[in-house]
Amino acid sequence: MSSAFAVPFGEARLRNCEQLNRELEALFLARETDEYRNPSPTHVPQQEMFESRFNLFRWSEPCVQELRAFVLDSVIQTLAEACELQPADLAQLQMHNHTWFHVTHYAGSFVAHNHPLASWSAVYCVRAGESLPDHPASGVLRFLDPRVGSDGYFDLANRHLRPAYALKCREIRLEEGQVVVFPSFIFHEVAPFYGRDTRITVATNCWFTESVAPKTP
Amino acid sequence: MTARQPTIVPLFATPFALMPTGVTAELNAALAVLLGGRTTDEYRDAGLPRDALCFRSREDLFEWRVDTVGQLQREMLGGICTAVMAVNRCTEAEFDALGVQARARFAVVRPNGCLPAMSAPMASWYGVYCVAAPAAVPNRADSGTVRLYAAREGTMFMDPANSRLHAPYSGMHHLWRPVPGHLAVFPAGILHEVALNRADADLVLVMARVRFAHPGSAVPPW
């Protein structure tokens, strides 16, 4: 038994992240302004969700740089597991990223999308927002199954497949300090958030080129 | 560019039919009262997560012995068959010989409610009928719309020459704003959602999974 057409998902948690997340939260809320807003959003913007410019990881604040190290390292670790590249090959890659933050307020959501011209994407949770028993899907990050059409026929032998093989969307309720890494081609969306507070995430798209640094012999 | 004009045709196209129905405003009003009065646990689909902002009934609506529902069933199935026939290669006689099976439910999407992404298994076609809809909300183009996801094709490569194609080549999601009395028909495998209703009134929809079978042929269970 082996897996074919599998989609790699990486997941990691930043330990002792509470102080860092509170600093990030304060910083992001202070910059939830037009000056920092994405001036050219790819999707129709919502007043309930703020999207920053895509240069977040170029900010010099220590809390941002600490997050940058964790998130990009998680991406590297995931692709190292998923690729056949050797450590020496990985060391030759130059990593590029577009990174931004989202602040989601009551009834904010983000429509299904993927990220062309990138290979790996990641979402880190700064603040999960209120969890509501009456709205179990509130604010979940929902990944769409790329095996389009496969869920059109069910019988008793494929209705209860193990999670890795299940023919359905995958939903993740992010927790603070958690990062998920996935291929950029996977369509994903954020379900409407119904908390009375805010949900704050950082997302990154990464692409890679050969390093411009001279290779060591 | 040259002065010669190419011949361009859409390939791999998805049929999306909009069908006006014969449902009168009076019938719709009666349906709205009937369905609105049955947003209770007795009629709720217990297999779906409870949602205070969106009620989904069991898929047995077409089994109700209620005259107004029977009229709606005839209109919906008639419209769906017309749409399906319009894109089929089978003859009218062949199509008429097929048996129709349908499972239908109603949904009441309250203000700030929505229906999450779903497709319709074990069926070939899907019909969404609008019983009642709030007025459009200014500057909220997708409020209460049925959004059909364009998540099938496309490429991860993008440049200025493929990122702004016009319909039907754009690869963007398709929005349909439900209009009372109107029916939308599309392939059951299309992933779709009802976007957040940002109006101050309920959106009432009836949704049906539909499939066809030769008389006497074995059909898998729903």
CSV table of C-alpha atoms in Angstrom, one decimal:
chain,number,residue,atom,x,y,z
A,1,MET,CA,0.0,0.0,0.0
A,2,SER,CA,1.4,3.4,-1.0
A,3,SER,CA,0.0,6.8,-1.6
A,4,ALA,CA,-0.3,8.3,-5.1
A,5,PHE,CA,-1.3,11.8,-6.0
A,6,ALA,CA,-0.8,12.8,-2.4
A,7,VAL,CA,-0.7,16.3,-1.1
A,8,PRO,CA,1.9,17.1,1.5
A,9,PHE,CA,0.8,19.1,4.4
A,10,GLY,CA,3.3,20.4,7.0
A,11,GLU,CA,2.3,21.5,10.5
A,12,ALA,CA,4.4,22.9,13.3
A,13,ARG,CA,3.8,24.7,16.5
A,14,LEU,CA,5.9,27.6,17.9
A,15,ARG,CA,6.5,26.8,21.6
A,16,ASN,CA,6.1,29.5,24.2
A,17,CYS,CA,4.5,31.8,21.6
A,18,GLU,CA,2.2,33.7,23.8
A,19,GLN,CA,4.3,36.8,24.3
A,20,LEU,CA,5.3,36.9,20.7
A,21,ASN,CA,1.7,36.6,19.5
A,22,ARG,CA,0.6,39.4,21.8
A,23,GLU,CA,3.4,41.6,20.4
A,24,LEU,CA,2.4,40.7,16.9
A,25,GLU,CA,-1.3,41.3,17.7
A,26,ALA,CA,-0.7,44.7,19.1
A,27,LEU,CA,1.5,45.6,16.1
A,28,PHE,CA,-1.0,44.4,13.5
A,29,LEU,CA,-4.0,46.1,15.2
A,30,ALA,CA,-2.0,49.3,15.4
A,31,ARG,CA,-1.3,49.0,11.7
A,32,GLU,CA,-4.8,48.1,10.5
A,33,THR,CA,-4.8,51.3,8.5
A,34,ASP,CA,-4.9,52.4,4.9
A,35,GLU,CA,-1.1,53.0,5.0
A,36,TYR,CA,-0.5,49.3,5.5
A,37,ARG,CA,-3.5,48.0,3.6
A,38,ASN,CA,-2.9,45.9,0.4
A,39,PRO,CA,-3.4,48.5,-2.3
A,40,SER,CA,-4.1,45.9,-5.0
A,41,PRO,CA,-6.1,43.0,-3.6
A,42,THR,CA,-6.6,40.1,-5.9
A,43,HIS,CA,-10.1,39.5,-4.6
A,44,VAL,CA,-13.0,41.8,-3.7
A,45,PRO,CA,-12.1,43.2,-0.3
A,46,GLN,CA,-14.4,43.0,2.7
A,47,GLN,CA,-14.7,45.6,5.4
A,48,GLU,CA,-14.7,42.8,7.9
A,49,MET,CA,-11.3,41.6,6.9
A,50,PHE,CA,-8.1,43.6,6.7
A,51,GLU,CA,-5.3,42.5,4.4
A,52,SER,CA,-1.9,44.1,4.7
A,53,ARG,CA,0.7,44.7,2.0
A,54,PHE,CA,2.7,41.7,1.1
A,55,ASN,CA,6.0,42.9,2.6
A,56,LEU,CA,5.4,41.9,6.2
A,57,PHE,CA,8.6,39.9,6.5
A,58,ARG,CA,10.6,42.9,5.6
A,59,TRP,CA,9.5,44.7,8.7
A,60,SER,CA,12.3,45.1,11.1
A,61,GLU,CA,10.4,44.6,14.3
A,62,PRO,CA,12.0,41.8,16.3
A,63,CYS,CA,8.6,40.0,16.8
A,64,VAL,CA,8.1,40.0,13.0
A,65,GLN,CA,11.6,38.7,12.4
A,66,GLU,CA,11.2,36.0,15.0
A,67,LEU,CA,8.0,34.9,13.3
A,68,ARG,CA,9.7,35.1,9.9
A,69,ALA,CA,12.4,32.7,11.1
A,70,PHE,CA,9.8,30.2,12.4
A,71,VAL,CA,7.5,30.3,9.4
A,72,LEU,CA,10.1,30.1,6.7
A,73,ASP,CA,11.9,27.4,8.5
A,74,SER,CA,8.6,25.4,8.7
A,75,VAL,CA,8.3,25.8,4.9
A,76,ILE,CA,11.9,24.6,4.4
A,77,GLN,CA,11.3,21.6,6.7
A,78,THR,CA,8.2,20.7,4.8
A,79,LEU,CA,9.6,20.9,1.4
A,80,ALA,CA,12.7,19.0,2.6
A,81,GLU,CA,10.4,16.2,3.6
A,82,ALA,CA,8.4,16.3,0.4
A,83,CYS,CA,11.2,16.8,-2.1
A,84,GLU,CA,14.0,14.5,-3.2
A,85,LEU,CA,16.5,17.4,-2.9
A,86,GLN,CA,19.5,16.7,-0.7
A,87,PRO,CA,20.5,19.1,2.0
A,88,ALA,CA,23.3,20.4,-0.2
A,89,ASP,CA,20.7,21.1,-2.9
A,90,LEU,CA,18.4,22.9,-0.5
A,91,ALA,CA,21.2,25.0,0.6
A,92,GLN,CA,21.6,26.3,-2.9
A,93,LEU,CA,18.0,27.6,-3.1
A,94,GLN,CA,17.2,31.2,-2.7
A,95,MET,CA,13.8,31.6,-1.0
A,96,HIS,CA,11.5,34.5,-1.9
A,97,ASN,CA,8.2,35.3,-0.2
A,98,HIS,CA,5.2,37.5,-0.2
A,99,THR,CA,3.9,37.7,3.3
A,100,TRP,CA,0.9,39.5,4.8
A,101,PHE,CA,-1.4,39.6,7.8
A,102,HIS,CA,-5.1,39.3,8.0
A,103,VAL,CA,-7.3,40.7,10.8
A,104,THR,CA,-10.8,39.2,10.6
A,105,HIS,CA,-13.7,40.7,12.4
A,106,TYR,CA,-17.3,39.4,12.8
A,107,ALA,CA,-18.7,37.9,9.6
A,108,GLY,CA,-15.4,38.3,7.7
A,109,SER,CA,-14.3,35.5,5.4
A,110,PHE,CA,-12.0,34.9,2.4
A,111,VAL,CA,-13.2,33.3,-0.8
A,112,ALA,CA,-11.6,30.1,-2.2
A,113,HIS,CA,-8.4,30.8,-4.0
A,114,ASN,CA,-4.9,29.5,-4.7
A,115,HIS,CA,-1.6,31.2,-5.3
A,116,PRO,CA,-0.2,31.0,-8.9
A,117,LEU,CA,3.5,31.6,-9.3
A,118,ALA,CA,4.4,30.2,-5.9
A,119,SER,CA,5.2,26.6,-4.9
A,120,TRP,CA,4.6,26.6,-1.2
A,121,SER,CA,2.2,28.5,1.1
A,122,ALA,CA,1.8,28.7,4.8
A,123,VAL,CA,-0.6,30.2,7.3
A,124,TYR,CA,0.4,31.0,10.9
A,125,CYS,CA,-2.1,31.7,13.6
A,126,VAL,CA,-1.5,34.7,15.8
A,127,ARG,CA,-4.9,34.8,17.4
A,128,ALA,CA,-7.5,32.1,16.8
A,129,GLY,CA,-10.4,34.2,17.9
A,130,GLU,CA,-13.4,33.1,19.9
A,131,SER,CA,-14.5,29.5,19.5
A,132,LEU,CA,-18.2,29.2,19.3
A,133,PRO,CA,-20.0,25.9,19.8
A,134,ASP,CA,-23.0,27.2,17.9
A,135,HIS,CA,-20.8,27.9,14.9
A,136,PRO,CA,-18.3,25.0,14.6
A,137,ALA,CA,-17.1,26.2,11.2
A,138,SER,CA,-16.5,29.7,12.3
A,139,GLY,CA,-13.2,30.9,10.9
A,140,VAL,CA,-11.9,27.5,9.9
A,141,LEU,CA,-9.3,27.3,7.2
A,142,ARG,CA,-10.8,25.0,4.6
A,143,PHE,CA,-8.7,23.2,2.0
A,144,LEU,CA,-10.6,22.0,-1.1
A,145,ASP,CA,-9.9,18.5,-2.3
A,146,PRO,CA,-7.9,18.8,-5.6
A,147,ARG,CA,-9.3,15.4,-6.8
A,148,VAL,CA,-12.2,17.1,-8.5
A,149,GLY,CA,-15.1,14.9,-9.2
A,150,SER,CA,-13.9,12.1,-7.0
A,151,ASP,CA,-16.6,12.8,-4.4
A,152,GLY,CA,-19.4,12.3,-6.9
A,153,TYR,CA,-19.8,8.7,-6.2
A,154,PHE,CA,-19.9,7.0,-2.8
A,155,ASP,CA,-20.7,3.6,-1.6
A,156,LEU,CA,-19.9,1.7,1.6
A,157,ALA,CA,-16.4,1.0,0.5
A,158,ASN,CA,-15.2,4.6,0.0
A,159,ARG,CA,-17.4,6.6,2.3
A,160,HIS,CA,-15.2,5.9,5.3
A,161,LEU,CA,-11.7,6.2,4.0
A,162,ARG,CA,-8.9,7.2,6.4
A,163,PRO,CA,-8.3,10.9,6.7
A,164,ALA,CA,-5.4,11.0,4.3
A,165,TYR,CA,-7.6,9.5,1.6
A,166,ALA,CA,-11.0,10.9,2.5
A,167,LEU,CA,-12.9,12.4,-0.4
A,168,LYS,CA,-13.8,15.7,1.1
A,169,CYS,CA,-12.5,19.1,2.1
A,170,ARG,CA,-10.1,19.3,4.9
A,171,GLU,CA,-10.9,21.9,7.6
A,172,ILE,CA,-8.4,23.1,10.2
A,173,ARG,CA,-9.2,25.3,13.1
A,174,LEU,CA,-5.9,27.0,13.6
A,175,GLU,CA,-4.6,27.4,17.1
A,176,GLU,CA,-2.3,30.1,18.3
A,177,GLY,CA,1.3,29.3,17.4
A,178,GLN,CA,0.3,26.8,14.8
A,179,VAL,CA,1.5,27.0,11.2
A,180,VAL,CA,0.3,24.9,8.3
A,181,VAL,CA,2.3,24.5,5.1
A,182,PHE,CA,0.8,23.3,1.9
A,183,PRO,CA,1.4,23.4,-1.9
A,184,SER,CA,0.3,26.7,-3.3
A,185,PHE,CA,-1.9,25.0,-5.9
A,186,ILE,CA,-4.3,23.9,-3.3
A,187,PHE,CA,-7.5,26.0,-3.2
A,188,HIS,CA,-8.4,27.2,0.3
A,189,GLU,CA,-10.7,29.6,1.9
A,190,VAL,CA,-11.6,31.0,5.3
A,191,ALA,CA,-15.1,30.3,6.5
A,192,PRO,CA,-17.0,33.3,8.0
A,193,PHE,CA,-15.8,34.1,11.4
A,194,TYR,CA,-18.5,34.8,14.0
A,195,GLY,CA,-16.4,35.5,17.1
A,196,ARG,CA,-16.9,38.8,19.0
A,197,ASP,CA,-13.2,39.4,19.0
A,198,THR,CA,-10.7,39.1,16.1
A,199,ARG,CA,-9.0,36.3,14.3
A,200,ILE,CA,-5.4,37.2,13.2
A,201,THR,CA,-3.3,35.2,10.8
A,202,VAL,CA,-0.1,35.6,8.8
A,203,ALA,CA,0.1,34.0,5.4
A,204,THR,CA,3.1,33.6,3.1
A,205,ASN,CA,3.7,32.4,-0.4
A,206,CYS,CA,7.1,31.2,-1.3
A,207,TRP,CA,9.0,30.6,-4.5
A,208,PHE,CA,12.5,29.5,-5.0
A,209,THR,CA,15.3,30.3,-7.4
A,210,GLU,CA,18.9,29.1,-7.6
A,211,SER,CA,21.0,31.0,-5.2
A,212,VAL,CA,23.0,33.9,-6.7
A,213,ALA,CA,25.8,33.1,-4.3
A,214,PRO,CA,28.7,31.3,-5.9
A,215,LYS,CA,28.5,27.6,-5.3
A,216,THR,CA,31.2,26.1,-3.2
A,217,PRO,CA,33.3,23.5,-5.0
B,1,MET,CA,-0.4,40.4,-34.0
B,2,THR,CA,-1.6,39.6,-37.4
B,3,ALA,CA,-4.7,40.9,-39.2
B,4,ARG,CA,-6.0,37.4,-39.6
B,5,GLN,CA,-8.8,36.5,-37.2
B,6,PRO,CA,-8.7,33.2,-35.3
B,7,THR,CA,-11.6,30.9,-34.7
B,8,ILE,CA,-12.0,30.6,-31.0
B,9,VAL,CA,-14.4,28.2,-29.3
B,10,PRO,CA,-14.7,27.4,-25.6
B,11,LEU,CA,-13.6,23.9,-24.7
B,12,PHE,CA,-14.4,21.9,-21.6
B,13,ALA,CA,-17.3,24.2,-20.9
B,14,THR,CA,-19.7,23.9,-17.9
B,15,PRO,CA,-23.4,24.3,-18.6
B,16,PHE,CA,-25.2,26.6,-16.2
B,17,ALA,CA,-28.8,27.0,-17.0
B,18,LEU,CA,-31.1,29.7,-15.7
B,19,MET,CA,-34.7,28.7,-15.9
B,20,PRO,CA,-37.7,31.0,-15.2
B,21,THR,CA,-40.4,28.8,-13.8
B,22,GLY,CA,-44.2,28.9,-13.7
B,23,VAL,CA,-44.2,29.4,-10.0
B,24,THR,CA,-46.4,32.3,-9.2
B,25,ALA,CA,-45.7,35.0,-6.6
B,26,GLU,CA,-48.7,33.6,-4.6
B,27,LEU,CA,-47.3,30.1,-4.6
B,28,ASN,CA,-43.8,31.4,-3.6
B,29,ALA,CA,-45.4,33.4,-0.8
B,30,ALA,CA,-47.2,30.3,0.4
B,31,LEU,CA,-44.0,28.2,0.2
B,32,ALA,CA,-42.1,30.8,2.2
B,33,VAL,CA,-44.7,30.7,4.9
B,34,LEU,CA,-44.7,26.9,4.9
B,35,LEU,CA,-41.0,26.4,4.9
B,36,GLY,CA,-40.4,29.3,7.3
B,37,GLY,CA,-42.7,27.5,9.8
B,38,ARG,CA,-40.8,24.3,9.5
B,39,THR,CA,-37.3,25.5,10.5
B,40,THR,CA,-37.5,23.3,13.5
B,41,ASP,CA,-35.7,20.2,14.8
B,42,GLU,CA,-38.5,18.0,13.5
B,43,TYR,CA,-37.5,18.9,9.9
B,44,ARG,CA,-33.8,19.7,10.4
B,45,ASP,CA,-31.1,17.5,8.8
B,46,ALA,CA,-29.6,16.1,12.0
B,47,GLY,CA,-26.6,14.8,9.9
B,48,LEU,CA,-25.4,18.3,9.3
B,49,PRO,CA,-23.9,20.6,11.9
B,50,ARG,CA,-26.5,22.8,13.6
B,51,ASP,CA,-26.2,26.4,12.5
B,52,ALA,CA,-28.2,29.2,14.1
B,53,LEU,CA,-27.8,31.3,11.0
B,54,CYS,CA,-28.7,28.7,8.4
B,55,PHE,CA,-31.3,26.1,8.6
B,56,ARG,CA,-31.1,23.0,6.3
B,57,SER,CA,-33.9,20.5,6.2
B,58,ARG,CA,-33.7,16.8,5.6
B,59,GLU,CA,-33.6,15.8,1.9
B,60,ASP,CA,-37.1,14.6,1.9
B,61,LEU,CA,-38.9,17.7,0.8
B,62,PHE,CA,-40.3,16.1,-2.3
B,63,GLU,CA,-41.9,13.4,-0.2
B,64,TRP,CA,-44.0,15.9,1.7
B,65,ARG,CA,-47.7,15.5,0.9
B,66,VAL,CA,-48.3,19.2,0.6
B,67,ASP,CA,-49.9,20.6,-2.5
B,68,THR,CA,-47.7,23.7,-2.7
B,69,VAL,CA,-44.6,21.5,-2.5
B,70,GLY,CA,-46.0,19.2,-5.2
B,71,GLN,CA,-46.4,22.1,-7.5
B,72,LEU,CA,-42.9,23.3,-6.8
B,73,GLN,CA,-41.6,19.8,-7.4
B,74,ARG,CA,-43.2,19.6,-10.8
B,75,GLU,CA,-41.9,23.0,-11.8
B,76,MET,CA,-38.3,22.3,-10.6
B,77,LEU,CA,-38.1,18.8,-12.2
B,78,GLY,CA,-39.6,20.1,-15.4
B,79,GLY,CA,-37.1,23.0,-15.6
B,80,ILE,CA,-34.2,20.7,-14.7
B,81,CYS,CA,-35.2,18.2,-17.4
B,82,THR,CA,-35.5,21.0,-20.0
B,83,ALA,CA,-32.1,22.3,-19.1
B,84,VAL,CA,-30.5,18.8,-19.1
B,85,MET,CA,-32.2,17.9,-22.4
B,86,ALA,CA,-30.8,21.2,-24.0
B,87,VAL,CA,-27.2,20.0,-23.5
B,88,ASN,CA,-27.8,16.3,-24.2
B,89,ARG,CA,-27.2,14.3,-27.3
B,90,CYS,CA,-29.9,11.9,-26.6
B,91,THR,CA,-33.2,12.2,-28.5
B,92,GLU,CA,-36.3,13.5,-26.9
B,93,ALA,CA,-37.8,10.0,-27.1
B,94,GLU,CA,-34.7,8.5,-25.4
B,95,PHE,CA,-34.8,11.2,-22.7
B,96,ASP,CA,-38.5,10.8,-22.1
B,97,ALA,CA,-37.9,7.1,-21.5
B,98,LEU,CA,-35.6,7.8,-18.5
B,99,GLY,CA,-36.9,7.8,-15.0
B,100,VAL,CA,-36.1,10.8,-12.8
B,101,GLN,CA,-35.0,10.6,-9.2
B,102,ALA,CA,-34.6,13.6,-7.0
B,103,ARG,CA,-33.8,14.4,-3.4
B,104,ALA,CA,-34.6,17.9,-2.3
B,105,ARG,CA,-34.2,20.0,0.8
B,106,PHE,CA,-34.8,23.6,1.7
B,107,ALA,CA,-32.5,26.1,3.3
B,108,VAL,CA,-33.2,29.3,5.1
B,109,VAL,CA,-30.1,31.5,5.1
B,110,ARG,CA,-30.5,34.1,7.8
B,111,PRO,CA,-28.7,37.5,7.9
B,112,ASN,CA,-25.0,36.8,8.3
B,113,GLY,CA,-25.6,33.1,7.5
B,114,CYS,CA,-24.1,31.2,4.7
B,115,LEU,CA,-23.9,27.7,3.2
B,116,PRO,CA,-20.4,26.2,3.1
B,117,ALA,CA,-18.8,24.7,0.1
B,118,MET,CA,-20.4,21.5,-1.1
B,119,SER,CA,-21.1,19.4,-4.2
B,120,ALA,CA,-23.9,16.9,-4.7
B,121,PRO,CA,-22.8,13.3,-4.7
B,122,MET,CA,-24.7,10.4,-6.3
B,123,ALA,CA,-26.4,12.7,-8.8
B,124,SER,CA,-25.7,14.1,-12.2
B,125,TRP,CA,-27.5,17.5,-12.0
B,126,TYR,CA,-28.3,20.0,-9.3
B,127,GLY,CA,-31.1,22.5,-9.2
B,128,VAL,CA,-31.3,25.5,-6.9
B,129,TYR,CA,-34.7,27.3,-6.8
B,130,CYS,CA,-35.3,30.6,-5.1
B,131,VAL,CA,-38.4,31.0,-2.9
B,132,ALA,CA,-37.5,34.3,-1.4
B,133,ALA,CA,-34.5,36.6,-1.5
B,134,PRO,CA,-33.6,39.8,0.1
B,135,ALA,CA,-32.8,42.9,-1.9
B,136,ALA,CA,-29.2,43.3,-3.1
B,137,VAL,CA,-26.9,45.0,-0.7
B,138,PRO,CA,-25.0,48.0,-2.1
B,139,ASN,CA,-21.3,47.4,-2.5
B,140,ARG,CA,-21.6,43.7,-1.4
B,141,ALA,CA,-21.9,42.1,-4.7
B,142,ASP,CA,-21.6,38.5,-3.4
B,143,SER,CA,-24.1,38.8,-0.6
B,144,GLY,CA,-26.4,35.8,-0.6
B,145,THR,CA,-25.2,34.6,-4.0
B,146,VAL,CA,-24.6,31.1,-5.1
B,147,ARG,CA,-21.0,30.9,-5.9
B,148,LEU,CA,-19.8,28.2,-8.2
B,149,TYR,CA,-16.2,27.5,-7.7
B,150,ALA,CA,-13.8,27.6,-10.7
B,151,ALA,CA,-11.4,25.2,-9.1
B,152,ARG,CA,-11.1,22.6,-11.8
B,153,GLU,CA,-8.8,23.8,-14.4
B,154,GLY,CA,-6.2,26.5,-14.8
B,155,THR,CA,-2.6,26.7,-14.3
B,156,MET,CA,-0.3,27.8,-11.5
B,157,PHE,CA,1.6,29.8,-14.1
B,158,MET,CA,0.3,33.3,-14.5
B,159,ASP,CA,1.4,36.3,-16.6
B,160,PRO,CA,-0.3,39.4,-17.9
B,161,ALA,CA,-1.6,37.5,-20.9
B,162,ASN,CA,-3.6,34.8,-19.1
B,163,SER,CA,-4.6,36.6,-15.9
B,164,ARG,CA,-7.4,38.8,-17.3
B,165,LEU,CA,-9.2,36.7,-19.8
B,166,HIS,CA,-12.8,37.5,-20.4
B,167,ALA,CA,-15.8,35.1,-20.0
B,168,PRO,CA,-16.0,32.2,-20.5
B,169,TYR,CA,-12.3,31.9,-20.3
B,170,SER,CA,-11.5,33.9,-17.1
B,171,GLY,CA,-11.4,31.0,-14.7
B,172,MET,CA,-13.1,33.1,-12.0
B,173,HIS,CA,-15.8,31.8,-9.7
B,174,HIS,CA,-19.3,32.3,-11.0
B,175,LEU,CA,-21.9,34.2,-9.0
B,176,TRP,CA,-25.6,33.7,-9.3
B,177,ARG,CA,-27.9,36.0,-7.4
B,178,PRO,CA,-31.0,34.0,-6.6
B,179,VAL,CA,-34.2,35.6,-7.9
B,180,PRO,CA,-37.6,34.5,-6.5
B,181,GLY,CA,-39.2,32.2,-9.0
B,182,HIS,CA,-36.0,31.4,-10.8
B,183,LEU,CA,-34.2,28.1,-11.0
B,184,ALA,CA,-30.5,27.5,-11.6
B,185,VAL,CA,-29.3,24.1,-13.0
B,186,PHE,CA,-25.7,22.9,-13.1
B,187,PRO,CA,-23.7,19.7,-12.9
B,188,ALA,CA,-23.9,18.1,-9.5
B,189,GLY,CA,-20.2,17.8,-9.2
B,190,ILE,CA,-19.6,21.5,-9.2
B,191,LEU,CA,-18.4,22.8,-5.9
B,192,HIS,CA,-20.5,25.7,-4.8
B,193,GLU,CA,-21.5,27.7,-1.7
B,194,VAL,CA,-24.0,30.3,-0.7
B,195,ALA,CA,-22.0,33.4,0.2
B,196,LEU,CA,-22.7,35.2,3.4
B,197,ASN,CA,-26.1,36.9,3.4
B,198,ARG,CA,-25.3,40.5,4.4
B,199,ALA,CA,-28.9,41.7,4.0
B,200,ASP,CA,-31.4,42.0,6.8
B,201,ALA,CA,-33.9,39.4,5.5
B,202,ASP,CA,-33.8,35.6,4.9
B,203,LEU,CA,-32.8,33.9,1.7
B,204,VAL,CA,-35.0,30.8,1.2
B,205,LEU,CA,-33.8,28.2,-1.3
B,206,VAL,CA,-34.8,24.7,-2.4
B,207,MET,CA,-32.0,22.5,-3.6
B,208,ALA,CA,-32.4,19.2,-5.4
B,209,ARG,CA,-30.0,16.5,-6.4
B,210,VAL,CA,-31.3,14.9,-9.6
B,211,ARG,CA,-30.3,11.8,-11.5
B,212,PHE,CA,-31.8,9.8,-14.4
B,213,ALA,CA,-32.0,6.0,-15.0
B,214,HIS,CA,-33.3,3.6,-17.6
B,215,PRO,CA,-36.4,1.9,-16.5
B,216,GLY,CA,-35.5,-1.2,-14.5
B,217,SER,CA,-31.8,-0.5,-14.3
B,218,ALA,CA,-30.0,-0.7,-11.0
B,219,VAL,CA,-29.3,2.6,-9.4
B,220,PRO,CA,-27.0,3.0,-6.4
B,221,PRO,CA,-28.5,4.2,-3.2
B,222,TRP,CA,-28.4,7.9,-2.5
